[in-house]
PDB file of C-alpha atoms in Angstrom:
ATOM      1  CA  UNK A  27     -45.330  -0.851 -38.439  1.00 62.00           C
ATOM      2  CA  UNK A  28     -49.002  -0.037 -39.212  1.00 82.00           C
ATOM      3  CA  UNK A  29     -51.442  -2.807 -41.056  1.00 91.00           C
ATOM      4  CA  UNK A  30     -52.210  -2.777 -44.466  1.00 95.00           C
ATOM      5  CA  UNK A  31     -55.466  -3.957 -45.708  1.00 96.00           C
ATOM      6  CA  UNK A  32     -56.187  -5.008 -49.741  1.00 98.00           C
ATOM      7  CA  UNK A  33     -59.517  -4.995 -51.683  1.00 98.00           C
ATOM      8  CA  UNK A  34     -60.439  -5.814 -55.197  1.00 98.00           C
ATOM      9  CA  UNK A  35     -63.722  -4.845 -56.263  1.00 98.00           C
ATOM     10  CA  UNK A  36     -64.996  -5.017 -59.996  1.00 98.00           C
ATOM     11  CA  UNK A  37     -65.844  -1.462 -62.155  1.00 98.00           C
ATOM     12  CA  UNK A  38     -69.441  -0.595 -60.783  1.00 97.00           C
ATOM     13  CA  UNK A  39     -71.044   0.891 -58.307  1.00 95.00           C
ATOM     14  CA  UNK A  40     -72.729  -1.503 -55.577  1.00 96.00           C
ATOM     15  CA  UNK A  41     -68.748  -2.788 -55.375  1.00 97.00           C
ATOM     16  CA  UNK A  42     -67.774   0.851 -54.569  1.00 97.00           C
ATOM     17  CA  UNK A  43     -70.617   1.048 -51.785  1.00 95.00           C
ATOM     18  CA  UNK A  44     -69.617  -1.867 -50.116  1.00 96.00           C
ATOM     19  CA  UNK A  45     -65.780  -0.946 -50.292  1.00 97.00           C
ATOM     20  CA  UNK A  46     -66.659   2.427 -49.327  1.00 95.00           C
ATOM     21  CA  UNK A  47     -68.574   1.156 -46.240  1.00 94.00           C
ATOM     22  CA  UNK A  48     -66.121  -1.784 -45.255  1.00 95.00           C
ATOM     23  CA  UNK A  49     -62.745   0.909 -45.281  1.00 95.00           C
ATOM     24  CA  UNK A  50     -65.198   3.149 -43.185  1.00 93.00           C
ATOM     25  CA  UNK A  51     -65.110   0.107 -40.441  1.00 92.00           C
ATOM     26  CA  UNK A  52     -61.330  -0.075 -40.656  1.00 91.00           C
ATOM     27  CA  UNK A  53     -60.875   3.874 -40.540  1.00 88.00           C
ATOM     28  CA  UNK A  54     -63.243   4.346 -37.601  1.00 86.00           C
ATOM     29  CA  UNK A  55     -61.824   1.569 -35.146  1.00 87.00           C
ATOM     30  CA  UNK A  56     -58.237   4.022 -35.558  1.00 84.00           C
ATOM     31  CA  UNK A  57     -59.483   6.583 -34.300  1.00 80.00           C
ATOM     32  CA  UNK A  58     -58.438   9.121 -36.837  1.00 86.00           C
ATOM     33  CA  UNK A  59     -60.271  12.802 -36.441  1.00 88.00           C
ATOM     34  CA  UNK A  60     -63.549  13.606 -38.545  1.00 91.00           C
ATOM     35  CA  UNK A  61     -61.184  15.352 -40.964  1.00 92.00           C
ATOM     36  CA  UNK A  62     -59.140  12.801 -41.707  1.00 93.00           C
ATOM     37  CA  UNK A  63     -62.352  10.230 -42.597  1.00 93.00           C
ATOM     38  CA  UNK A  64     -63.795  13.174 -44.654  1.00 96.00           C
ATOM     39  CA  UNK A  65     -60.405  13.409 -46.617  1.00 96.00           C
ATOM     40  CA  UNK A  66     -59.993   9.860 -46.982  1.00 96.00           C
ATOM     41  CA  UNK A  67     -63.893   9.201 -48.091  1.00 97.00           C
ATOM     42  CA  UNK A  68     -63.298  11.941 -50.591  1.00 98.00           C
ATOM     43  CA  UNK A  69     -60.825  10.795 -52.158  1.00 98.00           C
ATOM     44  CA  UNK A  70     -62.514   6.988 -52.735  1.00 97.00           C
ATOM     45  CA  UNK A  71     -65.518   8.432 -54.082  1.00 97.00           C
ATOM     46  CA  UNK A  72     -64.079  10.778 -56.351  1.00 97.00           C
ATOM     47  CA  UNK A  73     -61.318   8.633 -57.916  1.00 98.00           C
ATOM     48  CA  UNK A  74     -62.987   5.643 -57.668  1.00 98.00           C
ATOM     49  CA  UNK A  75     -66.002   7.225 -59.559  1.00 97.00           C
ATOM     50  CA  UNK A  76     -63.555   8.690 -62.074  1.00 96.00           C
ATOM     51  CA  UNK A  77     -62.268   5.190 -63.299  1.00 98.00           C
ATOM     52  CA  UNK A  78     -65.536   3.497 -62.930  1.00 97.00           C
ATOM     53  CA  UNK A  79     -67.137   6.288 -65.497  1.00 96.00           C
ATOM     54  CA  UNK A  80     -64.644   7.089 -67.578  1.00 96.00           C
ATOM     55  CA  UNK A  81     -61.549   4.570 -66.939  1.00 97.00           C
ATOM     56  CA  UNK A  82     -62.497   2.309 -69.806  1.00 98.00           C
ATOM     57  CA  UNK A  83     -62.380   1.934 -73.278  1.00 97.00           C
ATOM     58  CA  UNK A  84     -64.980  -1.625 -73.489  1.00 96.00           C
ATOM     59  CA  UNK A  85     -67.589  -2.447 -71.770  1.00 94.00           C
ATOM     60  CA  UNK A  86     -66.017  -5.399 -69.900  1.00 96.00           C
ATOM     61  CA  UNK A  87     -65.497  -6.073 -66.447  1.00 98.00           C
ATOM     62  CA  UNK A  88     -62.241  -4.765 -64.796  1.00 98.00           C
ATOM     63  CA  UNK A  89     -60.666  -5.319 -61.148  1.00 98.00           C
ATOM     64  CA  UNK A  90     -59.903  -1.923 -59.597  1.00 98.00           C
ATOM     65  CA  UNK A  91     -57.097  -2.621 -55.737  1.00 98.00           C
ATOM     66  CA  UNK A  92     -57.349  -0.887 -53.579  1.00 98.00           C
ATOM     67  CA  UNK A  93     -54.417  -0.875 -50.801  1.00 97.00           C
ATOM     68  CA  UNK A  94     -55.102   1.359 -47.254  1.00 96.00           C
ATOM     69  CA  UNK A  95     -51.622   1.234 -45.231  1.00 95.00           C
ATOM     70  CA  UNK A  96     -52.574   3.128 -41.743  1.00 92.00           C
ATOM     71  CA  UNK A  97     -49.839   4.086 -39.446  1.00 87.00           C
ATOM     72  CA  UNK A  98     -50.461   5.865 -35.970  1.00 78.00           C
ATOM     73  CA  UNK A  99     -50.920   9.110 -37.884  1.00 76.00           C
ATOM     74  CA  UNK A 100     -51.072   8.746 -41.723  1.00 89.00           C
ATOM     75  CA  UNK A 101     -53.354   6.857 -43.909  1.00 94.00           C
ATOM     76  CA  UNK A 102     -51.925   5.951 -47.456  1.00 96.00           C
ATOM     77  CA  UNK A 103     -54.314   4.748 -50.059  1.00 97.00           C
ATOM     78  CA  UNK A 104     -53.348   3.490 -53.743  1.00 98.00           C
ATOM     79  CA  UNK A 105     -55.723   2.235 -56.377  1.00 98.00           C
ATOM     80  CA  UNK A 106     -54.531   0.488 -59.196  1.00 98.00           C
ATOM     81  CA  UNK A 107     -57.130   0.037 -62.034  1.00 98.00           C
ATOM     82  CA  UNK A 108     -56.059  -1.045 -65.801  1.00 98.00           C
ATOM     83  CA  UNK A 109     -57.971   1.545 -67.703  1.00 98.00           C
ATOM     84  CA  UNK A 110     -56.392   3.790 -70.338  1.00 97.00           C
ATOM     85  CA  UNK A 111     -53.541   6.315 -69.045  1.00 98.00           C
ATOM     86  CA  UNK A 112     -54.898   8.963 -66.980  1.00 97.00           C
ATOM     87  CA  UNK A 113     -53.062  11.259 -64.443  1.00 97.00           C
ATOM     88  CA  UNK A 114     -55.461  13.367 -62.734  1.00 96.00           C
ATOM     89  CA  UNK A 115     -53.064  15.683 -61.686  1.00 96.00           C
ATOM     90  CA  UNK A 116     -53.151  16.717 -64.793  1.00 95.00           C
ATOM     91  CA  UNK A 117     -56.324  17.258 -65.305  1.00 93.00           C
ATOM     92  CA  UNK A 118     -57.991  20.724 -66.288  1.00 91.00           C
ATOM     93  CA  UNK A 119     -59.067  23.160 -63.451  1.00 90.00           C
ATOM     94  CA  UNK A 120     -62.434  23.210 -62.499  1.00 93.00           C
ATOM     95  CA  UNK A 121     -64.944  26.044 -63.312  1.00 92.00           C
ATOM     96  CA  UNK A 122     -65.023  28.096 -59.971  1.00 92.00           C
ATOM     97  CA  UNK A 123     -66.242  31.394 -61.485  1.00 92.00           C
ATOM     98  CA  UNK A 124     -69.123  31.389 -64.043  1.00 95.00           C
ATOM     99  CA  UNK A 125     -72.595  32.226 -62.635  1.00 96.00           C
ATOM    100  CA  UNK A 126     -75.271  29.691 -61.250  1.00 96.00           C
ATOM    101  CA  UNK A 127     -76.702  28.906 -64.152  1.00 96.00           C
ATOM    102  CA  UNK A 128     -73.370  28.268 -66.333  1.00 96.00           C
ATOM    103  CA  UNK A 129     -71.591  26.201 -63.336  1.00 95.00           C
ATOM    104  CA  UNK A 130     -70.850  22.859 -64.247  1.00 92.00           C
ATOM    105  CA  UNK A 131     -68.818  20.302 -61.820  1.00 90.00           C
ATOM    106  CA  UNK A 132     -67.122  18.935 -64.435  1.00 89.00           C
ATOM    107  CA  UNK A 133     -63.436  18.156 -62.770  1.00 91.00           C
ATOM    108  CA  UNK A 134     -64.373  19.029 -58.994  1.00 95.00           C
ATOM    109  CA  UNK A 135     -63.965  15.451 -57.713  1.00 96.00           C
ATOM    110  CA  UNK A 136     -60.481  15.394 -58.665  1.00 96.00           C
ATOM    111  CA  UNK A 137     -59.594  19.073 -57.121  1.00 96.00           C
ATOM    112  CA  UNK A 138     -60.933  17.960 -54.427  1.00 96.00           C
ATOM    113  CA  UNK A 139     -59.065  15.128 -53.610  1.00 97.00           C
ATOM    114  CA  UNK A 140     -55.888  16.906 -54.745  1.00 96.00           C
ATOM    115  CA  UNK A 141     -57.200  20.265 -52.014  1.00 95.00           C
ATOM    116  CA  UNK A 142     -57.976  17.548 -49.401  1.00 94.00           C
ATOM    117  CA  UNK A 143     -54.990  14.881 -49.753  1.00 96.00           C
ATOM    118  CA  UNK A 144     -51.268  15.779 -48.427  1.00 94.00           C
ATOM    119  CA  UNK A 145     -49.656  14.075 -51.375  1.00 95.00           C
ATOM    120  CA  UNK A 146     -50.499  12.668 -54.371  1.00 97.00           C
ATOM    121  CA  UNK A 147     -48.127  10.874 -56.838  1.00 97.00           C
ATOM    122  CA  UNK A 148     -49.007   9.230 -60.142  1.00 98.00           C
ATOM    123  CA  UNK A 149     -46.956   6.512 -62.011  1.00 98.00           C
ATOM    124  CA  UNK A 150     -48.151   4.591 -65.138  1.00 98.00           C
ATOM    125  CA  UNK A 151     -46.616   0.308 -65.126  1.00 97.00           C
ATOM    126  CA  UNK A 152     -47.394  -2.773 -66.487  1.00 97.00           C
ATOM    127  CA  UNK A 153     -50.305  -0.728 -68.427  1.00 97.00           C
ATOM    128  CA  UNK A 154     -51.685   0.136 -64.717  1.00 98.00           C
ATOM    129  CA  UNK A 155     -52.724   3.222 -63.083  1.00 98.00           C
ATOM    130  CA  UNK A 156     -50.780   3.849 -59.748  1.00 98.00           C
ATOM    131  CA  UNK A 157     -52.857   6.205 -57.813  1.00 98.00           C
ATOM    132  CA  UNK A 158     -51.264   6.624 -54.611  1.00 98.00           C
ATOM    133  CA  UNK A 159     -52.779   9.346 -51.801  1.00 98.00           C
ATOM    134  CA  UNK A 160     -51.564  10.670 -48.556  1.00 96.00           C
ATOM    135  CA  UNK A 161     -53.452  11.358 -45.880  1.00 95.00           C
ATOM    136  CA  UNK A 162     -51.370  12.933 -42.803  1.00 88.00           C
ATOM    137  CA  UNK A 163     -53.503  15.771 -41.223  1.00 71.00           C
ATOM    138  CA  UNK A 164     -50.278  15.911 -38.077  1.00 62.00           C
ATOM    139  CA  UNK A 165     -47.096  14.517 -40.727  1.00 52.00           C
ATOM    140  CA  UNK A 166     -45.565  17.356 -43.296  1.00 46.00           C
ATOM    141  CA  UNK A 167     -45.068  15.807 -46.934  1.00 44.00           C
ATOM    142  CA  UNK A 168     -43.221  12.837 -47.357  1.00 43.00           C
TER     143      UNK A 168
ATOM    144  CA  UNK B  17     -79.847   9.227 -45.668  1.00 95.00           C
ATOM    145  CA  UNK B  18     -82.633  10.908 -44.636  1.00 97.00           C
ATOM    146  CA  UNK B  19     -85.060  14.347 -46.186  1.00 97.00           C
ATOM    147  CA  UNK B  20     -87.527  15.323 -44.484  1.00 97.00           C
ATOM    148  CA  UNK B  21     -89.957  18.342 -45.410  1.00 95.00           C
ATOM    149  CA  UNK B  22     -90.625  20.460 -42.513  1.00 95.00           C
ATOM    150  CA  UNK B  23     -93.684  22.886 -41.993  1.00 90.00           C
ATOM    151  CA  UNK B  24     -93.924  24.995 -44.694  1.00 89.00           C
ATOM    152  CA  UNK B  25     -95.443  27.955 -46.074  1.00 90.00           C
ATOM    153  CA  UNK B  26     -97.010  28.960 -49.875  1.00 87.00           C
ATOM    154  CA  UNK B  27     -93.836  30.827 -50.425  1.00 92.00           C
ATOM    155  CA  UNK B  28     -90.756  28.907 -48.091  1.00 95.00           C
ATOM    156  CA  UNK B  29     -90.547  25.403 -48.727  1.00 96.00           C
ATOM    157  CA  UNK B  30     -88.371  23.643 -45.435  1.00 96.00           C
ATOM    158  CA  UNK B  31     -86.327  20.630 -45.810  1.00 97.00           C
ATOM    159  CA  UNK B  32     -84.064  18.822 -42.804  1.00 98.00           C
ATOM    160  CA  UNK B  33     -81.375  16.727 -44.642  1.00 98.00           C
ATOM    161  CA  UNK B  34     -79.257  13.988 -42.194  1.00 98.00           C
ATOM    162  CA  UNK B  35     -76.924  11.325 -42.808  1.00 97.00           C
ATOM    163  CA  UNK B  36     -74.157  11.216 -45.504  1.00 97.00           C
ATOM    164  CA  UNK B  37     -74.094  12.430 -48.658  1.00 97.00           C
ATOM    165  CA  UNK B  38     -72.308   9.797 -49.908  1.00 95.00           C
ATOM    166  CA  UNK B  39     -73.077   7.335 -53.281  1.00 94.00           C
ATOM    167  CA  UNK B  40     -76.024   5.734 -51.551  1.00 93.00           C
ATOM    168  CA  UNK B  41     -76.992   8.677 -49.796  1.00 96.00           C
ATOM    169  CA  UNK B  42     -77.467  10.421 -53.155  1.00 97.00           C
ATOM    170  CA  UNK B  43     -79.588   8.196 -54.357  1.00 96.00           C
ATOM    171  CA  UNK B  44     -81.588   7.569 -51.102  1.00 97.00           C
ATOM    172  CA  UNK B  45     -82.523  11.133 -51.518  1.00 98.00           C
ATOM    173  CA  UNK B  46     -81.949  12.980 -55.317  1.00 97.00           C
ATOM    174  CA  UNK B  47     -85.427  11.955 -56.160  1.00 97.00           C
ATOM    175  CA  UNK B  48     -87.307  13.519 -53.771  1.00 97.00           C
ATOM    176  CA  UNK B  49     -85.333  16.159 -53.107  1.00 98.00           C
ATOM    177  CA  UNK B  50     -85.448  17.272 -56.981  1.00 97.00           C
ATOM    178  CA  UNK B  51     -89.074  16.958 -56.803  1.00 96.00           C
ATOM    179  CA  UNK B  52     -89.296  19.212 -53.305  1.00 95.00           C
ATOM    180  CA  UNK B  53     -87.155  21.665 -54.615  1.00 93.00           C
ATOM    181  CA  UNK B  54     -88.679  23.435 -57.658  1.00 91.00           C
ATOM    182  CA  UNK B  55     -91.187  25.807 -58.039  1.00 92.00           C
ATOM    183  CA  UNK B  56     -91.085  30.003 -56.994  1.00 93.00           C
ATOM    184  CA  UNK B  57     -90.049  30.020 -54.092  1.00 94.00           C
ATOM    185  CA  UNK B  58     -87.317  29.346 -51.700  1.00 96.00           C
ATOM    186  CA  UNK B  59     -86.535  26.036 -50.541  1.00 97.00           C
ATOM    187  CA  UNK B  60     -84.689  26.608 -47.355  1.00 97.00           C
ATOM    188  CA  UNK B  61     -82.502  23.618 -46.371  1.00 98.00           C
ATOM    189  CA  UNK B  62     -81.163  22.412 -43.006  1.00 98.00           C
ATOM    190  CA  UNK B  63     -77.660  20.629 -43.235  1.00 98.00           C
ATOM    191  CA  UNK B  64     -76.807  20.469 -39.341  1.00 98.00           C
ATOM    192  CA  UNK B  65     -77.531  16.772 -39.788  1.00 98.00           C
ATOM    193  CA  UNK B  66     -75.315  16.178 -42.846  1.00 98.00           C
ATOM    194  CA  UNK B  67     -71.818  14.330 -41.837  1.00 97.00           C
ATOM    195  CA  UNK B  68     -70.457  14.159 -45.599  1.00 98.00           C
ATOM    196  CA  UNK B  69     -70.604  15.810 -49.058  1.00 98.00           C
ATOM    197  CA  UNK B  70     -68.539  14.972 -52.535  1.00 96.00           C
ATOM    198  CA  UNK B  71     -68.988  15.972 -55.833  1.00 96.00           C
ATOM    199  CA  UNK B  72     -72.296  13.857 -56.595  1.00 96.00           C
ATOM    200  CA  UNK B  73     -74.206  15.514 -53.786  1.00 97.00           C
ATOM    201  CA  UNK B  74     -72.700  18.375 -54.944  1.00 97.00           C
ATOM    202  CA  UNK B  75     -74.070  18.085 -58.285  1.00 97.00           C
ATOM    203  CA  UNK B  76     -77.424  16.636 -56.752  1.00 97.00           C
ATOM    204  CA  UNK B  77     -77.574  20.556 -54.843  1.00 98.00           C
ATOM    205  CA  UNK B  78     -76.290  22.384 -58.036  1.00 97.00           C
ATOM    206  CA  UNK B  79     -78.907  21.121 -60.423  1.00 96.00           C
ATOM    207  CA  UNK B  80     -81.707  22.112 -57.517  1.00 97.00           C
ATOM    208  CA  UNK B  81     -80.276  25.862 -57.515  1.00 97.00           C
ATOM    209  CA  UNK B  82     -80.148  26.109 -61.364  1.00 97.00           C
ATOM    210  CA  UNK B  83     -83.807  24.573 -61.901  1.00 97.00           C
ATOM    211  CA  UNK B  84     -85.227  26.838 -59.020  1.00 97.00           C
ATOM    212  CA  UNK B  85     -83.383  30.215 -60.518  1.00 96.00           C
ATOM    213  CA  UNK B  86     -84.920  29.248 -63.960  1.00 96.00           C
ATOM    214  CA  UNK B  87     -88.437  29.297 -61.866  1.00 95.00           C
ATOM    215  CA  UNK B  88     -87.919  32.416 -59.793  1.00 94.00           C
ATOM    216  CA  UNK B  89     -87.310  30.787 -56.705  1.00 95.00           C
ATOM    217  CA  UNK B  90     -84.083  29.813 -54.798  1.00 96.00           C
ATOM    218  CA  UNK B  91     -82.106  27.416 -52.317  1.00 97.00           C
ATOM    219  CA  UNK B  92     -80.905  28.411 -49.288  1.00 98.00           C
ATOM    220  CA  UNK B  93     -78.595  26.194 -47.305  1.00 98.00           C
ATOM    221  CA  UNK B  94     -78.191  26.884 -43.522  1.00 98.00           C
ATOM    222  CA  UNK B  95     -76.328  25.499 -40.087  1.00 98.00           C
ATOM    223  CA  UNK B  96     -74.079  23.610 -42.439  1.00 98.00           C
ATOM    224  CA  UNK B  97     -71.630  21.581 -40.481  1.00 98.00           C
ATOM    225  CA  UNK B  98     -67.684  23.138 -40.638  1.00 97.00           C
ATOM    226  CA  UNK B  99     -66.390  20.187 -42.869  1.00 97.00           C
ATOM    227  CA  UNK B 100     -68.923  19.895 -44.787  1.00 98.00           C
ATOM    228  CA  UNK B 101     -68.883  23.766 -45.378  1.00 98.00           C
ATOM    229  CA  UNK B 102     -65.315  23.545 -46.215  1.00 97.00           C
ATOM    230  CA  UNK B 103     -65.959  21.128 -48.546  1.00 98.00           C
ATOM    231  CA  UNK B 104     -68.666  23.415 -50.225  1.00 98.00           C
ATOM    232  CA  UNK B 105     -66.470  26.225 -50.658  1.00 97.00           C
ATOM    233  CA  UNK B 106     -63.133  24.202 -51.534  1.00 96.00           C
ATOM    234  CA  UNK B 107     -65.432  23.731 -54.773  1.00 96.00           C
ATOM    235  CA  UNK B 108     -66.595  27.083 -55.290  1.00 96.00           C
ATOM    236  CA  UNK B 109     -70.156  26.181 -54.812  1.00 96.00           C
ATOM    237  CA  UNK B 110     -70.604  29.033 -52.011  1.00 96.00           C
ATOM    238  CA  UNK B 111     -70.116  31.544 -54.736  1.00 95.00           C
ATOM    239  CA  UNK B 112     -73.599  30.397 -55.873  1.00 96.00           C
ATOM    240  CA  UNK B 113     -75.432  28.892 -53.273  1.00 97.00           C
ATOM    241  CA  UNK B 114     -76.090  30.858 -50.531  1.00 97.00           C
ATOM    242  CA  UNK B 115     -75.387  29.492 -47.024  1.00 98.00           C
ATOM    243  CA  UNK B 116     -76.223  31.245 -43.941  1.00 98.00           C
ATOM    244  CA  UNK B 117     -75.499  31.043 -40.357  1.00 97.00           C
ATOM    245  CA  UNK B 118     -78.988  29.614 -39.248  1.00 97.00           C
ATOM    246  CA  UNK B 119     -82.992  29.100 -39.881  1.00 95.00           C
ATOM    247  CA  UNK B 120     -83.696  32.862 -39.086  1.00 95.00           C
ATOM    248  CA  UNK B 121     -80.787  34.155 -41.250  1.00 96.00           C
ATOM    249  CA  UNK B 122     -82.318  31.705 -43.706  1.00 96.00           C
ATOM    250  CA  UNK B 123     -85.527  33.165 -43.381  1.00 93.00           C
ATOM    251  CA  UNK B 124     -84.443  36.741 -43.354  1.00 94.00           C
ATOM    252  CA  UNK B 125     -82.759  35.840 -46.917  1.00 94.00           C
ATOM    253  CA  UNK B 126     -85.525  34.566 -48.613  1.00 91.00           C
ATOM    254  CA  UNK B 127     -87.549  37.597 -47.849  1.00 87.00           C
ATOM    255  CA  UNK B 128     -85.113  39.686 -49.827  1.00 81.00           C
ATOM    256  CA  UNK B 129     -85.981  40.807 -53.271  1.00 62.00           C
ATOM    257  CA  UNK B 130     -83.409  39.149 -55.741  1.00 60.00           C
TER     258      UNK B 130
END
């Protein structure tokens, strides 16, 4: 069996940083390829971003886990955040085809991370948000 | 994260970008590059030292392109790394940024007539 590493950080952005940077440490001393770490910091940043911007109905504090499983090849990753409901694989498709000046990147992070992550699954609990990713450049789908 | 402006001429602005475009990279650099990149001319950009791009460096890029169009000028992105390129064009963002092979190709773009 692989290790599995938790983190809570609150809703804002110097907590992300520091999670970002500290999960970078862990990733690095596996040895994954530079795809895998590009997938996986992808995937932090956008979703993480996501519920720290628009996750929340109040202004209040909220704890956001974060869970990294890594096994020889695969990486899983699942955030759990209590914000409202939101699946964001159901979230509208990007704009990929109006010109330069009409582009907007509204909804890129999350294609993204769905182009760039093997699996993604979704489940709504206890009024949580069960974000679960997998990252398994060598593994097909489980 | 690191910009730096390179030599330069009236009409081709040069910038060398390195590190990761990541949440603190962003802001290490949005500033400065936003104030670097406007004017009428092109703004030619060397990503061989960038190791990461998401959607807020995207943005940081995007908003560059649109304010130099408005201005008659452009930016040109060259000897971007293969993930990072991926990454670029996963979100469509080659459609309207042009990125070439290298700092001649760049060159030999900006000297085209629009």
């Amino acid at each position: 069996m692989g290790n599995c590493y938790t983190f809570k950080i609150k809703n804002n952005f110097p907590e992300l940083e520091l999670l970002c940077a500290e999960i970078n440490e862990i990733a690095r001393e596996s040895n994954f390829s530079e795809q895998l770490l590009f997938s996986l910091n992808v995937c932090l940043e956008e979703m993480l971003t996501n519920i720290i911007k628009y996750g929340y109905d109040d202004n209040r504090p909220h704890d956001i886990e974060i869970r990294l499983e890594i096994d020889n090849e695969i990486m899983i990753l699942t955030i759990i955040d209590d914000g409202h409901a939101f699946n964001p694989l159901e979230a509208d498709a990007p704009d990929m085809k109006s010109d330069l000046q009409h582009r907007q990147l509204g909804g890129i992070g999350i294609f993204l991370t769905c182009k760039m992550a093997d699996k993604l699954s979704y489940e709504r609990k206890d009024n949580k948000n069960f974000l679960k990713i997998l990252l398994a450049p060598h593994v097909a789908a489980l | 994260m690191k910009l730096t402006q390179l030599e330069s001429t009236d009409r081709i602005t040069n910038l060398l970008l390195s590190g990761s475009l990541d949440i603190s990279g962003v802001k290490d650099v949005e500033m400065d590059f936003a104030r670097l990149a406007s004017g009428k001319r092109a703004v030619v950009v060397d990503f061989s030292g960038v190791t990461f791009i998401a959607s807020l460096g995207m943005r940081m890029l995007l908003s560059a392109a649109k304010k130099l169009d408005s201005e008659g000028g452009r930016l040109i992105l060259h000897s971007v790394p293969p993930l990072v390129e991926t990454a670029l064009e996963t979100a469509g963002l080659t459609m309207v940024l042009p990125v070439v092979k290298d700092a001649p190709d760049a060159i030999s773009l900006s000297q085209l007539q629009r």
